[in-house]
Amino acid sequence: MSDNNYALVKDGFVANTVIWDGEGEMFAEYQTIILTDGITAGPGWTYDGKNFHPPKEPEKSHDEMVEDTEQQKESLLNEATSEVVVWQTKLLVGRTLTDLEKAQLNAWLDYIDELNVVDPTQVPDINWPVPPAE
């Protein structure tokens, strides 16, 4: 018999995976499930008698969620800033904006103001402002 990959399962949880010929009582205290092509499992996975399931992602800490929210806020501010740069440049060189451009610029500036008051430490209770329609 050739060696195969096996999952060693105890109480519905994969304790380990091994390469084994499947013979003997070496792993008698475990349910041994052969891992054929396309079946993946590893320590910490669960086995329901038919299928393997990966472990659930651990919940993020508040600090991790704050960091993610800060990054999202920074990304949204960068996107908004890139929307207004052409209009600001026109004004800096003395050009006049159309009424539509003025309205769009003001809408984006209002959006930037709303983003700036978002407090990432209040995650998960963040009410993100909606960007202006294009």
Short mmCIF file of N, CA and C in Angstrom, two decimals, residues 5-129:
data_model
loop_
_atom_site.label_atom_id
_atom_site.label_comp_id
_atom_site.label_asym_id
_atom_site.label_seq_id
_atom_site.Cartn_x
_atom_site.Cartn_y
_atom_site.Cartn_z
N ASN A 5 -2.02 11.05 2.40
CA ASN A 5 -2.26 12.06 3.43
C ASN A 5 -3.53 11.70 4.18
N TYR A 6 -3.46 11.76 5.51
CA TYR A 6 -4.60 11.47 6.36
C TYR A 6 -4.82 12.62 7.32
N ALA A 7 -6.08 12.85 7.64
CA ALA A 7 -6.45 13.76 8.72
C ALA A 7 -6.71 12.89 9.94
N LEU A 8 -6.14 13.29 11.05
CA LEU A 8 -6.38 12.61 12.32
C LEU A 8 -7.45 13.39 13.06
N VAL A 9 -8.64 12.80 13.17
CA VAL A 9 -9.80 13.50 13.71
C VAL A 9 -10.16 12.92 15.07
N LYS A 10 -10.41 13.82 16.01
CA LYS A 10 -10.85 13.41 17.34
C LYS A 10 -11.93 14.38 17.79
N ASP A 11 -13.08 13.85 18.18
CA ASP A 11 -14.21 14.66 18.64
C ASP A 11 -14.61 15.71 17.60
N GLY A 12 -14.52 15.37 16.32
CA GLY A 12 -14.95 16.27 15.26
C GLY A 12 -13.93 17.33 14.86
N PHE A 13 -12.75 17.31 15.47
CA PHE A 13 -11.71 18.28 15.16
C PHE A 13 -10.48 17.59 14.61
N VAL A 14 -9.88 18.19 13.60
CA VAL A 14 -8.64 17.66 13.04
C VAL A 14 -7.51 18.03 14.00
N ALA A 15 -6.86 16.99 14.55
CA ALA A 15 -5.74 17.22 15.46
C ALA A 15 -4.45 17.42 14.69
N ASN A 16 -4.33 16.72 13.54
CA ASN A 16 -3.11 16.82 12.75
C ASN A 16 -3.36 16.14 11.41
N THR A 17 -2.42 16.31 10.51
CA THR A 17 -2.43 15.56 9.26
C THR A 17 -1.09 14.83 9.17
N VAL A 18 -1.13 13.64 8.58
CA VAL A 18 0.08 12.83 8.48
C VAL A 18 0.15 12.14 7.12
N ILE A 19 1.33 11.79 6.74
CA ILE A 19 1.53 10.91 5.58
C ILE A 19 1.74 9.52 6.17
N TRP A 20 0.93 8.57 5.72
CA TRP A 20 0.88 7.26 6.37
C TRP A 20 0.44 6.22 5.35
N ASP A 21 0.83 4.99 5.58
CA ASP A 21 0.42 3.92 4.67
C ASP A 21 -0.96 3.38 5.00
N GLY A 22 -1.56 3.83 6.12
CA GLY A 22 -2.90 3.40 6.49
C GLY A 22 -2.95 2.06 7.20
N GLU A 23 -1.82 1.44 7.43
CA GLU A 23 -1.79 0.13 8.05
C GLU A 23 -1.39 0.24 9.52
N GLY A 24 -1.88 -0.70 10.29
CA GLY A 24 -1.50 -0.77 11.70
C GLY A 24 -2.37 0.09 12.58
N GLU A 25 -2.03 0.08 13.85
CA GLU A 25 -2.82 0.77 14.87
C GLU A 25 -2.13 2.04 15.38
N MET A 26 -1.22 2.58 14.59
CA MET A 26 -0.43 3.74 15.03
C MET A 26 -1.31 4.90 15.49
N PHE A 27 -2.45 5.10 14.85
CA PHE A 27 -3.32 6.24 15.16
C PHE A 27 -4.69 5.75 15.61
N ALA A 28 -4.72 4.68 16.40
CA ALA A 28 -5.98 4.05 16.81
C ALA A 28 -6.88 4.99 17.59
N GLU A 29 -6.30 5.96 18.31
CA GLU A 29 -7.13 6.86 19.12
C GLU A 29 -7.82 7.94 18.28
N TYR A 30 -7.55 7.96 16.98
CA TYR A 30 -8.14 8.95 16.08
C TYR A 30 -8.98 8.27 15.01
N GLN A 31 -9.91 9.01 14.49
CA GLN A 31 -10.59 8.61 13.26
C GLN A 31 -9.66 9.08 12.15
N THR A 32 -9.23 8.18 11.28
CA THR A 32 -8.31 8.56 10.21
C THR A 32 -9.09 8.68 8.91
N ILE A 33 -8.99 9.86 8.31
CA ILE A 33 -9.72 10.16 7.07
C ILE A 33 -8.69 10.47 6.00
N ILE A 34 -8.73 9.68 4.92
CA ILE A 34 -7.79 9.91 3.83
C ILE A 34 -8.13 11.21 3.12
N LEU A 35 -7.12 11.98 2.84
CA LEU A 35 -7.29 13.25 2.13
C LEU A 35 -6.93 13.01 0.67
N THR A 36 -7.95 12.77 -0.12
CA THR A 36 -7.74 12.52 -1.54
C THR A 36 -7.56 13.85 -2.27
N ASP A 37 -7.24 13.78 -3.53
CA ASP A 37 -7.03 14.98 -4.33
C ASP A 37 -8.21 15.95 -4.18
N GLY A 38 -7.88 17.19 -3.94
CA GLY A 38 -8.90 18.22 -3.86
C GLY A 38 -9.49 18.39 -2.47
N ILE A 39 -9.20 17.50 -1.54
CA ILE A 39 -9.71 17.65 -0.18
C ILE A 39 -8.60 18.21 0.68
N THR A 40 -8.90 19.30 1.34
CA THR A 40 -7.92 19.98 2.18
C THR A 40 -8.43 19.99 3.61
N ALA A 41 -7.53 19.79 4.53
CA ALA A 41 -7.83 19.91 5.95
C ALA A 41 -6.53 20.12 6.68
N GLY A 42 -6.62 20.65 7.86
CA GLY A 42 -5.45 20.86 8.68
C GLY A 42 -5.84 20.99 10.13
N PRO A 43 -4.86 21.04 11.01
CA PRO A 43 -5.17 21.18 12.43
C PRO A 43 -6.10 22.35 12.69
N GLY A 44 -7.10 22.11 13.53
CA GLY A 44 -8.08 23.14 13.86
C GLY A 44 -9.32 23.09 13.00
N TRP A 45 -9.27 22.38 11.89
CA TRP A 45 -10.45 22.23 11.05
C TRP A 45 -11.43 21.32 11.76
N THR A 46 -12.69 21.35 11.34
CA THR A 46 -13.70 20.44 11.88
C THR A 46 -14.08 19.45 10.80
N TYR A 47 -14.60 18.31 11.27
CA TYR A 47 -15.07 17.26 10.35
C TYR A 47 -16.44 16.83 10.83
N ASP A 48 -17.43 16.91 9.93
CA ASP A 48 -18.81 16.60 10.31
C ASP A 48 -19.24 15.20 9.93
N GLY A 49 -18.28 14.38 9.54
CA GLY A 49 -18.60 13.02 9.12
C GLY A 49 -18.60 12.86 7.61
N LYS A 50 -18.70 14.00 6.91
CA LYS A 50 -18.68 13.97 5.44
C LYS A 50 -17.69 14.98 4.87
N ASN A 51 -17.66 16.16 5.47
CA ASN A 51 -16.86 17.25 4.93
C ASN A 51 -15.99 17.90 6.00
N PHE A 52 -14.88 18.46 5.54
CA PHE A 52 -14.00 19.24 6.40
C PHE A 52 -14.36 20.71 6.26
N HIS A 53 -14.23 21.44 7.38
CA HIS A 53 -14.54 22.86 7.39
C HIS A 53 -13.40 23.61 8.06
N PRO A 54 -12.93 24.71 7.43
CA PRO A 54 -11.83 25.47 8.04
C PRO A 54 -12.28 26.14 9.33
N PRO A 55 -11.34 26.46 10.19
CA PRO A 55 -11.72 27.17 11.41
C PRO A 55 -12.26 28.55 11.08
N LYS A 56 -13.15 29.03 11.93
CA LYS A 56 -13.70 30.37 11.72
C LYS A 56 -12.61 31.39 11.98
N GLU A 57 -12.68 32.47 11.22
CA GLU A 57 -11.75 33.57 11.42
C GLU A 57 -11.99 34.14 12.81
N PRO A 58 -10.93 34.39 13.55
CA PRO A 58 -11.14 35.00 14.87
C PRO A 58 -11.69 36.41 14.71
N GLU A 59 -12.52 36.80 15.67
CA GLU A 59 -13.05 38.16 15.62
C GLU A 59 -11.92 39.15 15.83
N LYS A 60 -12.00 40.25 15.11
CA LYS A 60 -10.97 41.28 15.25
C LYS A 60 -11.15 42.00 16.59
N SER A 61 -10.03 42.40 17.14
CA SER A 61 -10.07 43.21 18.36
C SER A 61 -10.55 44.61 17.99
N HIS A 62 -10.95 45.37 19.00
CA HIS A 62 -11.38 46.74 18.76
C HIS A 62 -10.26 47.55 18.13
N ASP A 63 -9.02 47.35 18.62
CA ASP A 63 -7.88 48.08 18.04
C ASP A 63 -7.68 47.74 16.57
N GLU A 64 -7.87 46.47 16.20
CA GLU A 64 -7.73 46.08 14.79
C GLU A 64 -8.84 46.70 13.96
N MET A 65 -10.07 46.73 14.51
CA MET A 65 -11.18 47.35 13.77
C MET A 65 -10.96 48.85 13.62
N VAL A 66 -10.41 49.50 14.65
CA VAL A 66 -10.10 50.94 14.56
C VAL A 66 -9.07 51.18 13.47
N GLU A 67 -8.04 50.34 13.43
CA GLU A 67 -7.00 50.49 12.41
C GLU A 67 -7.60 50.32 11.00
N ASP A 68 -8.45 49.32 10.82
CA ASP A 68 -9.10 49.12 9.52
C ASP A 68 -9.95 50.33 9.15
N THR A 69 -10.66 50.88 10.14
CA THR A 69 -11.53 52.03 9.89
C THR A 69 -10.70 53.27 9.54
N GLU A 70 -9.57 53.45 10.22
CA GLU A 70 -8.68 54.56 9.89
C GLU A 70 -8.16 54.45 8.46
N GLN A 71 -7.82 53.23 8.05
CA GLN A 71 -7.34 53.03 6.68
C GLN A 71 -8.45 53.30 5.67
N GLN A 72 -9.68 52.85 6.00
CA GLN A 72 -10.80 53.11 5.09
C GLN A 72 -11.07 54.61 4.98
N LYS A 73 -11.03 55.30 6.12
CA LYS A 73 -11.25 56.75 6.12
C LYS A 73 -10.20 57.45 5.27
N GLU A 74 -8.94 57.06 5.45
CA GLU A 74 -7.84 57.66 4.67
C GLU A 74 -8.04 57.41 3.17
N SER A 75 -8.45 56.21 2.82
CA SER A 75 -8.68 55.87 1.42
C SER A 75 -9.81 56.71 0.83
N LEU A 76 -10.89 56.86 1.59
CA LEU A 76 -12.02 57.67 1.11
C LEU A 76 -11.63 59.14 0.98
N LEU A 77 -10.84 59.63 1.91
CA LEU A 77 -10.37 61.02 1.82
C LEU A 77 -9.47 61.22 0.60
N ASN A 78 -8.61 60.25 0.33
CA ASN A 78 -7.74 60.33 -0.86
C ASN A 78 -8.56 60.34 -2.14
N GLU A 79 -9.58 59.48 -2.20
CA GLU A 79 -10.45 59.45 -3.39
C GLU A 79 -11.17 60.79 -3.56
N ALA A 80 -11.69 61.31 -2.46
CA ALA A 80 -12.43 62.58 -2.53
C ALA A 80 -11.51 63.72 -2.94
N THR A 81 -10.30 63.73 -2.41
CA THR A 81 -9.34 64.78 -2.75
C THR A 81 -9.00 64.73 -4.23
N SER A 82 -8.87 63.53 -4.77
CA SER A 82 -8.56 63.41 -6.20
C SER A 82 -9.72 63.92 -7.06
N GLU A 83 -10.93 63.90 -6.52
CA GLU A 83 -12.09 64.41 -7.27
C GLU A 83 -12.04 65.94 -7.40
N VAL A 84 -11.51 66.62 -6.38
CA VAL A 84 -11.58 68.09 -6.38
C VAL A 84 -10.32 68.77 -6.91
N VAL A 85 -9.25 68.03 -7.12
CA VAL A 85 -7.97 68.65 -7.45
C VAL A 85 -8.02 69.45 -8.77
N VAL A 86 -8.74 68.98 -9.76
CA VAL A 86 -8.80 69.71 -11.04
C VAL A 86 -9.50 71.04 -10.86
N TRP A 87 -10.62 71.04 -10.12
CA TRP A 87 -11.34 72.29 -9.89
C TRP A 87 -10.50 73.27 -9.07
N GLN A 88 -9.81 72.75 -8.07
CA GLN A 88 -8.95 73.61 -7.25
C GLN A 88 -7.82 74.20 -8.10
N THR A 89 -7.25 73.39 -8.97
CA THR A 89 -6.17 73.87 -9.84
C THR A 89 -6.68 74.97 -10.76
N LYS A 90 -7.87 74.78 -11.32
CA LYS A 90 -8.45 75.81 -12.17
C LYS A 90 -8.57 77.13 -11.41
N LEU A 91 -9.06 77.06 -10.18
CA LEU A 91 -9.22 78.28 -9.39
C LEU A 91 -7.88 78.92 -9.06
N LEU A 92 -6.87 78.10 -8.77
CA LEU A 92 -5.54 78.63 -8.43
C LEU A 92 -4.90 79.40 -9.58
N VAL A 93 -5.18 78.97 -10.80
CA VAL A 93 -4.57 79.66 -11.95
C VAL A 93 -5.48 80.75 -12.51
N GLY A 94 -6.58 81.05 -11.79
CA GLY A 94 -7.43 82.17 -12.17
C GLY A 94 -8.54 81.83 -13.13
N ARG A 95 -8.77 80.57 -13.39
CA ARG A 95 -9.88 80.22 -14.28
C ARG A 95 -11.19 80.25 -13.52
N THR A 96 -12.27 80.35 -14.26
CA THR A 96 -13.61 80.40 -13.67
C THR A 96 -14.28 79.03 -13.82
N LEU A 97 -14.95 78.62 -12.77
CA LEU A 97 -15.69 77.36 -12.82
C LEU A 97 -17.11 77.61 -13.29
N THR A 98 -17.66 76.64 -14.00
CA THR A 98 -19.07 76.73 -14.38
C THR A 98 -19.91 76.54 -13.12
N ASP A 99 -21.19 76.85 -13.22
CA ASP A 99 -22.09 76.66 -12.07
C ASP A 99 -22.13 75.18 -11.66
N LEU A 100 -22.12 74.29 -12.65
CA LEU A 100 -22.13 72.86 -12.34
C LEU A 100 -20.84 72.46 -11.62
N GLU A 101 -19.71 72.96 -12.10
CA GLU A 101 -18.43 72.65 -11.45
C GLU A 101 -18.39 73.18 -10.01
N LYS A 102 -18.91 74.39 -9.81
CA LYS A 102 -18.96 74.95 -8.46
C LYS A 102 -19.81 74.07 -7.54
N ALA A 103 -20.96 73.65 -8.05
CA ALA A 103 -21.85 72.81 -7.25
C ALA A 103 -21.18 71.46 -6.92
N GLN A 104 -20.50 70.88 -7.91
CA GLN A 104 -19.81 69.62 -7.67
C GLN A 104 -18.66 69.80 -6.69
N LEU A 105 -17.89 70.85 -6.84
CA LEU A 105 -16.79 71.12 -5.92
C LEU A 105 -17.31 71.28 -4.50
N ASN A 106 -18.35 72.06 -4.34
CA ASN A 106 -18.91 72.26 -2.99
C ASN A 106 -19.46 70.96 -2.40
N ALA A 107 -20.08 70.15 -3.23
CA ALA A 107 -20.61 68.86 -2.75
C ALA A 107 -19.47 67.97 -2.27
N TRP A 108 -18.38 67.94 -3.03
CA TRP A 108 -17.23 67.12 -2.63
C TRP A 108 -16.55 67.68 -1.39
N LEU A 109 -16.46 69.00 -1.30
CA LEU A 109 -15.87 69.60 -0.10
C LEU A 109 -16.72 69.31 1.14
N ASP A 110 -18.04 69.35 0.98
CA ASP A 110 -18.93 68.99 2.09
C ASP A 110 -18.72 67.53 2.50
N TYR A 111 -18.57 66.67 1.52
CA TYR A 111 -18.31 65.24 1.78
C TYR A 111 -16.99 65.06 2.54
N ILE A 112 -15.95 65.78 2.12
CA ILE A 112 -14.66 65.72 2.81
C ILE A 112 -14.81 66.18 4.26
N ASP A 113 -15.58 67.26 4.47
CA ASP A 113 -15.84 67.72 5.84
C ASP A 113 -16.53 66.64 6.66
N GLU A 114 -17.50 65.96 6.07
CA GLU A 114 -18.22 64.89 6.77
C GLU A 114 -17.29 63.72 7.08
N LEU A 115 -16.40 63.38 6.14
CA LEU A 115 -15.44 62.31 6.40
C LEU A 115 -14.49 62.67 7.54
N ASN A 116 -14.07 63.92 7.57
CA ASN A 116 -13.12 64.35 8.59
C ASN A 116 -13.66 64.24 10.01
N VAL A 117 -14.96 64.28 10.17
CA VAL A 117 -15.52 64.17 11.53
C VAL A 117 -15.82 62.72 11.92
N VAL A 118 -15.63 61.76 11.01
CA VAL A 118 -15.82 60.35 11.36
C VAL A 118 -14.75 59.97 12.37
N ASP A 119 -15.19 59.39 13.48
CA ASP A 119 -14.28 58.98 14.55
C ASP A 119 -14.09 57.46 14.49
N PRO A 120 -12.94 57.01 14.00
CA PRO A 120 -12.70 55.56 13.86
C PRO A 120 -12.80 54.79 15.17
N THR A 121 -12.62 55.46 16.32
CA THR A 121 -12.71 54.74 17.59
C THR A 121 -14.14 54.33 17.92
N GLN A 122 -15.10 54.85 17.16
CA GLN A 122 -16.50 54.50 17.40
C GLN A 122 -16.94 53.24 16.65
N VAL A 123 -15.98 52.58 15.97
CA VAL A 123 -16.29 51.36 15.25
C VAL A 123 -16.86 50.34 16.24
N PRO A 124 -17.88 49.58 15.91
CA PRO A 124 -18.46 49.38 14.58
C PRO A 124 -19.61 50.32 14.25
N ASP A 125 -19.87 51.31 15.11
CA ASP A 125 -21.00 52.21 14.90
C ASP A 125 -20.60 53.43 14.09
N ILE A 126 -20.12 53.18 12.88
CA ILE A 126 -19.69 54.26 11.99
C ILE A 126 -20.79 54.50 10.95
N ASN A 127 -21.19 55.75 10.84
CA ASN A 127 -22.13 56.14 9.78
C ASN A 127 -21.34 56.89 8.72
N TRP A 128 -20.94 56.14 7.70
CA TRP A 128 -20.13 56.74 6.63
C TRP A 128 -20.99 57.67 5.80
N PRO A 129 -20.47 58.87 5.49
CA PRO A 129 -21.21 59.75 4.60
C PRO A 129 -21.22 59.18 3.18
#
